[in-house]
Amino acid sequence: MAILPILHYPDARLHTRAKPVAEVDERIRQLVADMAETMYAAPGIGLAATQVDVHERVVVIDVSEDANDLLVLINPEILWRSEERVVYEEGCLSVPDVYDKVERASQVRVKALDINGQEREIEADGLLAICIQHEIDHLDGKVFVEYLSPLKQSRLKTRLRKQERLAKAVA
Ligand code: K1U
Ligand code: ZN
């Protein structure tokens, strides 16, 4: 297993649309193991392959209190979203130390392959529903800050580019 480097916004590679996984084989199982280790080490409650510069449709999520209930979604598709909406202050491992409110569907039904390549359907609400939508956005090349106002996005980009320059200068 390995901890993988996470891309940081505004890296252009975060806007790549991930391709479907053709076969859930040993290579994908190794990717899932590395992504889970990376998510738990961060720590985070989700991670999409896009964030580790792998542009295939793979997501890991664990919203349990004890971080011991890993959910693996391969080629996830949202089949249904509730009309009811919820606002949550989201974070993102690709946008460190930034939290802001995002409105999303409060419930979703999702179809995905599991780690054995079996098709599963799950219904989710609460933080799991929010996290699933956040991670599928990553696979579609969308970062949560794109839901914020253009002014907030532009200020954030300027601040994060400056931070990245400073970090490189002292490294
Ligand atoms: O996709 C990611 O960048 C992971 C992200 C998932 C997420 C968080 C909140 C709302 C929607 C999606 C994170 O895990 S950010 C870190 C975080 O929320 C957290 C970290 C440790 C303990 C509890 C939460
Ligand atoms: Zn994220």
JSON list of C-alpha atoms and ligand atoms in Angstrom, two decimals:
[
{"chain": "A", "resi": 1, "resn": "MET", "atom": "CA", "xyz": [0.00, 0.00, 0.00]},
{"chain": "A", "resi": 2, "resn": "ALA", "atom": "CA", "xyz": [1.11, 3.59, -0.54]},
{"chain": "A", "resi": 3, "resn": "ILE", "atom": "CA", "xyz": [0.12, 7.11, 0.33]},
{"chain": "A", "resi": 4, "resn": "LEU", "atom": "CA", "xyz": [-0.40, 8.96, -2.96]},
{"chain": "A", "resi": 5, "resn": "PRO", "atom": "CA", "xyz": [0.26, 12.68, -3.53]},
{"chain": "A", "resi": 6, "resn": "ILE", "atom": "CA", "xyz": [-2.99, 14.72, -3.72]},
{"chain": "A", "resi": 7, "resn": "LEU", "atom": "CA", "xyz": [-3.41, 17.41, -6.41]},
{"chain": "A", "resi": 8, "resn": "HIS", "atom": "CA", "xyz": [-4.18, 20.87, -5.08]},
{"chain": "A", "resi": 9, "resn": "TYR", "atom": "CA", "xyz": [-6.61, 23.38, -6.59]},
{"chain": "A", "resi": 10, "resn": "PRO", "atom": "CA", "xyz": [-6.14, 25.28, -8.93]},
{"chain": "A", "resi": 11, "resn": "ASP", "atom": "CA", "xyz": [-4.19, 22.45, -10.63]},
{"chain": "A", "resi": 12, "resn": "ALA", "atom": "CA", "xyz": [-5.72, 22.05, -14.12]},
{"chain": "A", "resi": 13, "resn": "ARG", "atom": "CA", "xyz": [-5.59, 18.24, -13.84]},
{"chain": "A", "resi": 14, "resn": "LEU", "atom": "CA", "xyz": [-8.46, 18.43, -11.31]},
{"chain": "A", "resi": 15, "resn": "HIS", "atom": "CA", "xyz": [-10.71, 19.44, -14.23]},
{"chain": "A", "resi": 16, "resn": "THR", "atom": "CA", "xyz": [-10.13, 16.20, -16.19]},
{"chain": "A", "resi": 17, "resn": "ARG", "atom": "CA", "xyz": [-13.23, 14.05, -16.76]},
{"chain": "A", "resi": 18, "resn": "ALA", "atom": "CA", "xyz": [-12.42, 10.51, -15.57]},
{"chain": "A", "resi": 19, "resn": "LYS", "atom": "CA", "xyz": [-12.99, 7.50, -17.87]},
{"chain": "A", "resi": 20, "resn": "PRO", "atom": "CA", "xyz": [-15.07, 4.46, -16.85]},
{"chain": "A", "resi": 21, "resn": "VAL", "atom": "CA", "xyz": [-13.18, 1.45, -15.47]},
{"chain": "A", "resi": 22, "resn": "ALA", "atom": "CA", "xyz": [-13.36, -1.37, -18.06]},
{"chain": "A", "resi": 23, "resn": "GLU", "atom": "CA", "xyz": [-12.56, -4.21, -15.65]},
{"chain": "A", "resi": 24, "resn": "VAL", "atom": "CA", "xyz": [-12.21, -4.41, -11.86]},
{"chain": "A", "resi": 25, "resn": "ASP", "atom": "CA", "xyz": [-8.87, -6.23, -11.82]},
{"chain": "A", "resi": 26, "resn": "GLU", "atom": "CA", "xyz": [-5.79, -6.38, -9.53]},
{"chain": "A", "resi": 27, "resn": "ARG", "atom": "CA", "xyz": [-4.59, -2.96, -10.77]},
{"chain": "A", "resi": 28, "resn": "ILE", "atom": "CA", "xyz": [-7.90, -1.33, -9.72]},
{"chain": "A", "resi": 29, "resn": "ARG", "atom": "CA", "xyz": [-7.86, -3.21, -6.36]},
{"chain": "A", "resi": 30, "resn": "GLN", "atom": "CA", "xyz": [-4.34, -1.86, -5.73]},
{"chain": "A", "resi": 31, "resn": "LEU", "atom": "CA", "xyz": [-5.50, 1.67, -6.65]},
{"chain": "A", "resi": 32, "resn": "VAL", "atom": "CA", "xyz": [-8.44, 1.33, -4.20]},
{"chain": "A", "resi": 33, "resn": "ALA", "atom": "CA", "xyz": [-6.09, 0.14, -1.42]},
{"chain": "A", "resi": 34, "resn": "ASP", "atom": "CA", "xyz": [-3.72, 3.08, -2.03]},
{"chain": "A", "resi": 35, "resn": "MET", "atom": "CA", "xyz": [-6.60, 5.57, -2.21]},
{"chain": "A", "resi": 36, "resn": "ALA", "atom": "CA", "xyz": [-8.08, 4.26, 1.06]},
{"chain": "A", "resi": 37, "resn": "GLU", "atom": "CA", "xyz": [-4.69, 4.55, 2.79]},
{"chain": "A", "resi": 38, "resn": "THR", "atom": "CA", "xyz": [-4.30, 8.09, 1.41]},
{"chain": "A", "resi": 39, "resn": "MET", "atom": "CA", "xyz": [-7.81, 9.12, 2.56]},
{"chain": "A", "resi": 40, "resn": "TYR", "atom": "CA", "xyz": [-7.37, 7.71, 6.09]},
{"chain": "A", "resi": 41, "resn": "ALA", "atom": "CA", "xyz": [-3.91, 9.30, 6.43]},
{"chain": "A", "resi": 42, "resn": "ALA", "atom": "CA", "xyz": [-5.06, 12.76, 5.27]},
{"chain": "A", "resi": 43, "resn": "PRO", "atom": "CA", "xyz": [-7.48, 12.40, 7.15]},
{"chain": "A", "resi": 44, "resn": "GLY", "atom": "CA", "xyz": [-10.59, 12.67, 5.03]},
{"chain": "A", "resi": 45, "resn": "ILE", "atom": "CA", "xyz": [-13.99, 11.09, 4.59]},
{"chain": "A", "resi": 46, "resn": "GLY", "atom": "CA", "xyz": [-13.72, 10.63, 0.82]},
{"chain": "A", "resi": 47, "resn": "LEU", "atom": "CA", "xyz": [-11.31, 10.61, -2.11]},
{"chain": "A", "resi": 48, "resn": "ALA", "atom": "CA", "xyz": [-11.78, 10.41, -5.87]},
{"chain": "A", "resi": 49, "resn": "ALA", "atom": "CA", "xyz": [-9.10, 8.96, -8.19]},
{"chain": "A", "resi": 50, "resn": "THR", "atom": "CA", "xyz": [-8.95, 12.34, -9.99]},
{"chain": "A", "resi": 51, "resn": "GLN", "atom": "CA", "xyz": [-7.44, 13.86, -6.83]},
{"chain": "A", "resi": 52, "resn": "VAL", "atom": "CA", "xyz": [-4.46, 11.47, -7.05]},
{"chain": "A", "resi": 53, "resn": "ASP", "atom": "CA", "xyz": [-4.03, 12.17, -10.79]},
{"chain": "A", "resi": 54, "resn": "VAL", "atom": "CA", "xyz": [-5.63, 8.89, -11.91]},
{"chain": "A", "resi": 55, "resn": "HIS", "atom": "CA", "xyz": [-8.42, 9.68, -14.36]},
{"chain": "A", "resi": 56, "resn": "GLU", "atom": "CA", "xyz": [-10.59, 6.59, -13.91]},
{"chain": "A", "resi": 57, "resn": "ARG", "atom": "CA", "xyz": [-13.99, 6.48, -12.18]},
{"chain": "A", "resi": 58, "resn": "VAL", "atom": "CA", "xyz": [-13.04, 5.22, -8.72]},
{"chain": "A", "resi": 59, "resn": "VAL", "atom": "CA", "xyz": [-14.13, 6.67, -5.35]},
{"chain": "A", "resi": 60, "resn": "VAL", "atom": "CA", "xyz": [-13.51, 5.68, -1.73]},
{"chain": "A", "resi": 61, "resn": "ILE", "atom": "CA", "xyz": [-15.65, 7.01, 1.14]},
{"chain": "A", "resi": 62, "resn": "ASP", "atom": "CA", "xyz": [-15.82, 6.41, 4.89]},
{"chain": "A", "resi": 63, "resn": "VAL", "atom": "CA", "xyz": [-18.18, 8.63, 6.86]},
{"chain": "A", "resi": 64, "resn": "SER", "atom": "CA", "xyz": [-18.32, 6.31, 9.91]},
{"chain": "A", "resi": 65, "resn": "GLU", "atom": "CA", "xyz": [-17.32, 7.70, 13.32]},
{"chain": "A", "resi": 66, "resn": "ASP", "atom": "CA", "xyz": [-14.56, 5.14, 13.83]},
{"chain": "A", "resi": 67, "resn": "ALA", "atom": "CA", "xyz": [-13.28, 5.27, 10.22]},
{"chain": "A", "resi": 68, "resn": "ASN", "atom": "CA", "xyz": [-13.86, 1.55, 9.80]},
{"chain": "A", "resi": 69, "resn": "ASP", "atom": "CA", "xyz": [-16.60, 1.31, 7.16]},
{"chain": "A", "resi": 70, "resn": "LEU", "atom": "CA", "xyz": [-15.02, 1.75, 3.74]},
{"chain": "A", "resi": 71, "resn": "LEU", "atom": "CA", "xyz": [-17.34, 2.22, 0.76]},
{"chain": "A", "resi": 72, "resn": "VAL", "atom": "CA", "xyz": [-15.83, 1.67, -2.70]},
{"chain": "A", "resi": 73, "resn": "LEU", "atom": "CA", "xyz": [-17.70, 3.03, -5.72]},
{"chain": "A", "resi": 74, "resn": "ILE", "atom": "CA", "xyz": [-16.44, 2.14, -9.19]},
{"chain": "A", "resi": 75, "resn": "ASN", "atom": "CA", "xyz": [-18.18, 3.76, -12.18]},
{"chain": "A", "resi": 76, "resn": "PRO", "atom": "CA", "xyz": [-20.76, 5.39, -9.85]},
{"chain": "A", "resi": 77, "resn": "GLU", "atom": "CA", "xyz": [-23.92, 6.79, -11.44]},
{"chain": "A", "resi": 78, "resn": "ILE", "atom": "CA", "xyz": [-26.59, 8.82, -9.70]},
{"chain": "A", "resi": 79, "resn": "LEU", "atom": "CA", "xyz": [-29.95, 7.23, -10.64]},
{"chain": "A", "resi": 80, "resn": "TRP", "atom": "CA", "xyz": [-32.10, 9.59, -8.57]},
{"chain": "A", "resi": 81, "resn": "ARG", "atom": "CA", "xyz": [-31.69, 12.79, -6.54]},
{"chain": "A", "resi": 82, "resn": "SER", "atom": "CA", "xyz": [-34.28, 14.10, -4.09]},
{"chain": "A", "resi": 83, "resn": "GLU", "atom": "CA", "xyz": [-35.89, 17.45, -4.78]},
{"chain": "A", "resi": 84, "resn": "GLU", "atom": "CA", "xyz": [-35.24, 18.25, -1.13]},
{"chain": "A", "resi": 85, "resn": "ARG", "atom": "CA", "xyz": [-31.98, 20.16, -0.78]},
{"chain": "A", "resi": 86, "resn": "VAL", "atom": "CA", "xyz": [-29.50, 20.55, 2.06]},
{"chain": "A", "resi": 87, "resn": "VAL", "atom": "CA", "xyz": [-26.74, 23.07, 2.72]},
{"chain": "A", "resi": 88, "resn": "TYR", "atom": "CA", "xyz": [-23.50, 21.79, 4.26]},
{"chain": "A", "resi": 89, "resn": "GLU", "atom": "CA", "xyz": [-20.15, 23.41, 4.98]},
{"chain": "A", "resi": 90, "resn": "GLU", "atom": "CA", "xyz": [-17.88, 21.26, 2.78]},
{"chain": "A", "resi": 91, "resn": "GLY", "atom": "CA", "xyz": [-14.14, 20.74, 2.80]},
{"chain": "A", "resi": 92, "resn": "CYS", "atom": "CA", "xyz": [-11.86, 19.16, 0.23]},
{"chain": "A", "resi": 93, "resn": "LEU", "atom": "CA", "xyz": [-8.47, 17.48, 0.46]},
{"chain": "A", "resi": 94, "resn": "SER", "atom": "CA", "xyz": [-7.56, 19.26, -2.81]},
{"chain": "A", "resi": 95, "resn": "VAL", "atom": "CA", "xyz": [-8.38, 22.69, -1.29]},
{"chain": "A", "resi": 96, "resn": "PRO", "atom": "CA", "xyz": [-6.74, 22.52, 2.15]},
{"chain": "A", "resi": 97, "resn": "ASP", "atom": "CA", "xyz": [-8.12, 24.70, 4.97]},
{"chain": "A", "resi": 98, "resn": "VAL", "atom": "CA", "xyz": [-11.05, 26.00, 2.92]},
{"chain": "A", "resi": 99, "resn": "TYR", "atom": "CA", "xyz": [-14.60, 25.24, 4.06]},
{"chain": "A", "resi": 100, "resn": "ASP", "atom": "CA", "xyz": [-17.72, 26.77, 2.53]},
{"chain": "A", "resi": 101, "resn": "LYS", "atom": "CA", "xyz": [-21.43, 26.17, 2.19]},
{"chain": "A", "resi": 102, "resn": "VAL", "atom": "CA", "xyz": [-22.67, 24.12, -0.77]},
{"chain": "A", "resi": 103, "resn": "GLU", "atom": "CA", "xyz": [-26.29, 23.20, -1.54]},
{"chain": "A", "resi": 104, "resn": "ARG", "atom": "CA", "xyz": [-26.97, 19.67, -2.85]},
{"chain": "A", "resi": 105, "resn": "ALA", "atom": "CA", "xyz": [-29.74, 17.06, -3.01]},
{"chain": "A", "resi": 106, "resn": "SER", "atom": "CA", "xyz": [-30.33, 15.67, 0.48]},
{"chain": "A", "resi": 107, "resn": "GLN", "atom": "CA", "xyz": [-30.83, 12.06, -0.75]},
{"chain": "A", "resi": 108, "resn": "VAL", "atom": "CA", "xyz": [-29.47, 10.09, -3.70]},
{"chain": "A", "resi": 109, "resn": "ARG", "atom": "CA", "xyz": [-29.77, 6.60, -5.17]},
{"chain": "A", "resi": 110, "resn": "VAL", "atom": "CA", "xyz": [-26.51, 5.43, -6.77]},
{"chain": "A", "resi": 111, "resn": "LYS", "atom": "CA", "xyz": [-25.50, 2.49, -8.94]},
{"chain": "A", "resi": 112, "resn": "ALA", "atom": "CA", "xyz": [-21.84, 1.39, -8.86]},
{"chain": "A", "resi": 113, "resn": "LEU", "atom": "CA", "xyz": [-19.54, -1.61, -9.08]},
{"chain": "A", "resi": 114, "resn": "ASP", "atom": "CA", "xyz": [-17.98, -2.82, -5.82]},
{"chain": "A", "resi": 115, "resn": "ILE", "atom": "CA", "xyz": [-14.41, -4.06, -5.31]},
{"chain": "A", "resi": 116, "resn": "ASN", "atom": "CA", "xyz": [-15.43, -7.49, -6.73]},
{"chain": "A", "resi": 117, "resn": "GLY", "atom": "CA", "xyz": [-16.92, -5.94, -9.86]},
{"chain": "A", "resi": 118, "resn": "GLN", "atom": "CA", "xyz": [-20.48, -6.66, -8.66]},
{"chain": "A", "resi": 119, "resn": "GLU", "atom": "CA", "xyz": [-23.15, -4.07, -9.48]},
{"chain": "A", "resi": 120, "resn": "ARG", "atom": "CA", "xyz": [-24.76, -2.57, -6.36]},
{"chain": "A", "resi": 121, "resn": "GLU", "atom": "CA", "xyz": [-27.41, 0.08, -5.71]},
{"chain": "A", "resi": 122, "resn": "ILE", "atom": "CA", "xyz": [-27.36, 2.19, -2.57]},
{"chain": "A", "resi": 123, "resn": "GLU", "atom": "CA", "xyz": [-29.64, 4.86, -1.16]},
{"chain": "A", "resi": 124, "resn": "ALA", "atom": "CA", "xyz": [-27.90, 7.53, 0.84]},
{"chain": "A", "resi": 125, "resn": "ASP", "atom": "CA", "xyz": [-28.84, 10.55, 2.94]},
{"chain": "A", "resi": 126, "resn": "GLY", "atom": "CA", "xyz": [-27.04, 12.83, 5.38]},
{"chain": "A", "resi": 127, "resn": "LEU", "atom": "CA", "xyz": [-23.28, 13.24, 5.09]},
{"chain": "A", "resi": 128, "resn": "LEU", "atom": "CA", "xyz": [-22.97, 10.12, 2.91]},
{"chain": "A", "resi": 129, "resn": "ALA", "atom": "CA", "xyz": [-25.25, 11.62, 0.23]},
{"chain": "A", "resi": 130, "resn": "ILE", "atom": "CA", "xyz": [-23.27, 14.88, 0.31]},
{"chain": "A", "resi": 131, "resn": "CYS", "atom": "CA", "xyz": [-19.94, 13.08, 0.12]},
{"chain": "A", "resi": 132, "resn": "ILE", "atom": "CA", "xyz": [-21.07, 10.86, -2.80]},
{"chain": "A", "resi": 133, "resn": "GLN", "atom": "CA", "xyz": [-22.12, 13.94, -4.81]},
{"chain": "A", "resi": 134, "resn": "HIS", "atom": "CA", "xyz": [-18.84, 15.75, -3.94]},
{"chain": "A", "resi": 135, "resn": "GLU", "atom": "CA", "xyz": [-16.76, 12.75, -5.09]},
{"chain": "A", "resi": 136, "resn": "ILE", "atom": "CA", "xyz": [-18.72, 12.18, -8.33]},
{"chain": "A", "resi": 137, "resn": "ASP", "atom": "CA", "xyz": [-18.20, 15.88, -9.07]},
{"chain": "A", "resi": 138, "resn": "HIS", "atom": "CA", "xyz": [-14.42, 15.23, -8.80]},
{"chain": "A", "resi": 139, "resn": "LEU", "atom": "CA", "xyz": [-14.73, 12.42, -11.37]},
{"chain": "A", "resi": 140, "resn": "ASP", "atom": "CA", "xyz": [-16.51, 14.89, -13.67]},
{"chain": "A", "resi": 141, "resn": "GLY", "atom": "CA", "xyz": [-13.69, 17.42, -13.20]},
{"chain": "A", "resi": 142, "resn": "LYS", "atom": "CA", "xyz": [-15.57, 19.69, -10.81]},
{"chain": "A", "resi": 143, "resn": "VAL", "atom": "CA", "xyz": [-14.18, 21.00, -7.50]},
{"chain": "A", "resi": 144, "resn": "PHE", "atom": "CA", "xyz": [-16.63, 22.18, -4.79]},
{"chain": "A", "resi": 145, "resn": "VAL", "atom": "CA", "xyz": [-15.33, 25.76, -4.90]},
{"chain": "A", "resi": 146, "resn": "GLU", "atom": "CA", "xyz": [-16.91, 26.05, -8.38]},
{"chain": "A", "resi": 147, "resn": "TYR", "atom": "CA", "xyz": [-20.27, 26.34, -6.57]},
{"chain": "A", "resi": 148, "resn": "LEU", "atom": "CA", "xyz": [-19.04, 29.54, -4.87]},
{"chain": "A", "resi": 149, "resn": "SER", "atom": "CA", "xyz": [-19.43, 33.05, -6.30]},
{"chain": "A", "resi": 150, "resn": "PRO", "atom": "CA", "xyz": [-16.97, 34.09, -9.07]},
{"chain": "A", "resi": 151, "resn": "LEU", "atom": "CA", "xyz": [-15.51, 36.71, -6.70]},
{"chain": "A", "resi": 152, "resn": "LYS", "atom": "CA", "xyz": [-14.84, 34.10, -3.97]},
{"chain": "A", "resi": 153, "resn": "GLN", "atom": "CA", "xyz": [-13.30, 31.74, -6.56]},
{"chain": "A", "resi": 154, "resn": "SER", "atom": "CA", "xyz": [-11.01, 34.37, -7.96]},
{"chain": "A", "resi": 155, "resn": "ARG", "atom": "CA", "xyz": [-9.83, 35.49, -4.46]},
{"chain": "A", "resi": 156, "resn": "LEU", "atom": "CA", "xyz": [-9.26, 31.87, -3.51]},
{"chain": "A", "resi": 157, "resn": "LYS", "atom": "CA", "xyz": [-7.22, 31.13, -6.65]},
{"chain": "A", "resi": 158, "resn": "THR", "atom": "CA", "xyz": [-5.00, 34.17, -6.01]},
{"chain": "A", "resi": 159, "resn": "ARG", "atom": "CA", "xyz": [-4.47, 33.18, -2.35]},
{"chain": "A", "resi": 160, "resn": "LEU", "atom": "CA", "xyz": [-3.76, 29.51, -3.10]},
{"chain": "A", "resi": 161, "resn": "ARG", "atom": "CA", "xyz": [-1.35, 30.31, -5.98]},
{"chain": "A", "resi": 162, "resn": "LYS", "atom": "CA", "xyz": [0.55, 32.65, -3.64]},
{"chain": "A", "resi": 163, "resn": "GLN", "atom": "CA", "xyz": [0.66, 29.97, -0.90]},
{"chain": "A", "resi": 164, "resn": "GLU", "atom": "CA", "xyz": [1.93, 27.38, -3.40]},
{"chain": "A", "resi": 165, "resn": "ARG", "atom": "CA", "xyz": [4.69, 29.79, -4.60]},
{"chain": "A", "resi": 166, "resn": "LEU", "atom": "CA", "xyz": [5.76, 30.47, -1.00]},
{"chain": "A", "resi": 167, "resn": "ALA", "atom": "CA", "xyz": [5.77, 26.76, -0.17]},
{"chain": "A", "resi": 168, "resn": "LYS", "atom": "CA", "xyz": [7.98, 26.05, -3.22]},
{"chain": "A", "resi": 169, "resn": "ALA", "atom": "CA", "xyz": [10.34, 28.90, -2.30]},
{"chain": "A", "resi": 170, "resn": "VAL", "atom": "CA", "xyz": [11.01, 27.53, 1.22]},
{"chain": "A", "resi": 171, "resn": "ALA", "atom": "CA", "xyz": [11.24, 23.87, 0.09]},
{"chain": "B", "resi": 1, "resn": "K1U", "atom": "O1", "xyz": [-13.05, 14.67, -1.69]},
{"chain": "B", "resi": 1, "resn": "K1U", "atom": "C1", "xyz": [-12.41, 15.19, -0.80]},
{"chain": "B", "resi": 1, "resn": "K1U", "atom": "O2", "xyz": [-11.68, 16.12, -1.03]},
{"chain": "B", "resi": 1, "resn": "K1U", "atom": "C2", "xyz": [-12.56, 14.68, 0.61]},
{"chain": "B", "resi": 1, "resn": "K1U", "atom": "C3", "xyz": [-13.47, 15.55, 1.47]},
{"chain": "B", "resi": 1, "resn": "K1U", "atom": "C4", "xyz": [-14.87, 14.96, 1.40]},
{"chain": "B", "resi": 1, "resn": "K1U", "atom": "C5", "xyz": [-16.00, 15.84, 1.85]},
{"chain": "B", "resi": 1, "resn": "K1U", "atom": "C6", "xyz": [-16.00, 16.51, 3.06]},
{"chain": "B", "resi": 1, "resn": "K1U", "atom": "C7", "xyz": [-17.09, 17.29, 3.44]},
{"chain": "B", "resi": 1, "resn": "K1U", "atom": "C8", "xyz": [-18.16, 17.38, 2.62]},
{"chain": "B", "resi": 1, "resn": "K1U", "atom": "C9", "xyz": [-18.17, 16.74, 1.41]},
{"chain": "B", "resi": 1, "resn": "K1U", "atom": "C10", "xyz": [-17.10, 15.94, 1.02]},
{"chain": "B", "resi": 1, "resn": "K1U", "atom": "C11", "xyz": [-12.91, 15.55, 2.88]},
{"chain": "B", "resi": 1, "resn": "K1U", "atom": "O3", "xyz": [-12.79, 14.54, 3.48]},
{"chain": "B", "resi": 1, "resn": "K1U", "atom": "S1", "xyz": [-12.47, 17.05, 3.59]},
{"chain": "B", "resi": 1, "resn": "K1U", "atom": "C12", "xyz": [-11.97, 16.62, 5.24]},
{"chain": "B", "resi": 1, "resn": "K1U", "atom": "C13", "xyz": [-13.11, 16.32, 6.13]},
{"chain": "B", "resi": 1, "resn": "K1U", "atom": "O4", "xyz": [-14.23, 16.67, 5.85]},
{"chain": "B", "resi": 1, "resn": "K1U", "atom": "C14", "xyz": [-12.89, 15.58, 7.39]},
{"chain": "B", "resi": 1, "resn": "K1U", "atom": "C15", "xyz": [-11.64, 15.20, 7.81]},
{"chain": "B", "resi": 1, "resn": "K1U", "atom": "C16", "xyz": [-11.47, 14.50, 8.99]},
{"chain": "B", "resi": 1, "resn": "K1U", "atom": "C17", "xyz": [-12.54, 14.17, 9.76]},
{"chain": "B", "resi": 1, "resn": "K1U", "atom": "C18", "xyz": [-13.81, 14.55, 9.37]},
{"chain": "B", "resi": 1, "resn": "K1U", "atom": "C19", "xyz": [-13.98, 15.24, 8.19]},
{"chain": "B", "resi": 2, "resn": "ZN", "atom": "ZN", "xyz": [-12.88, 17.13, -2.69]}
]
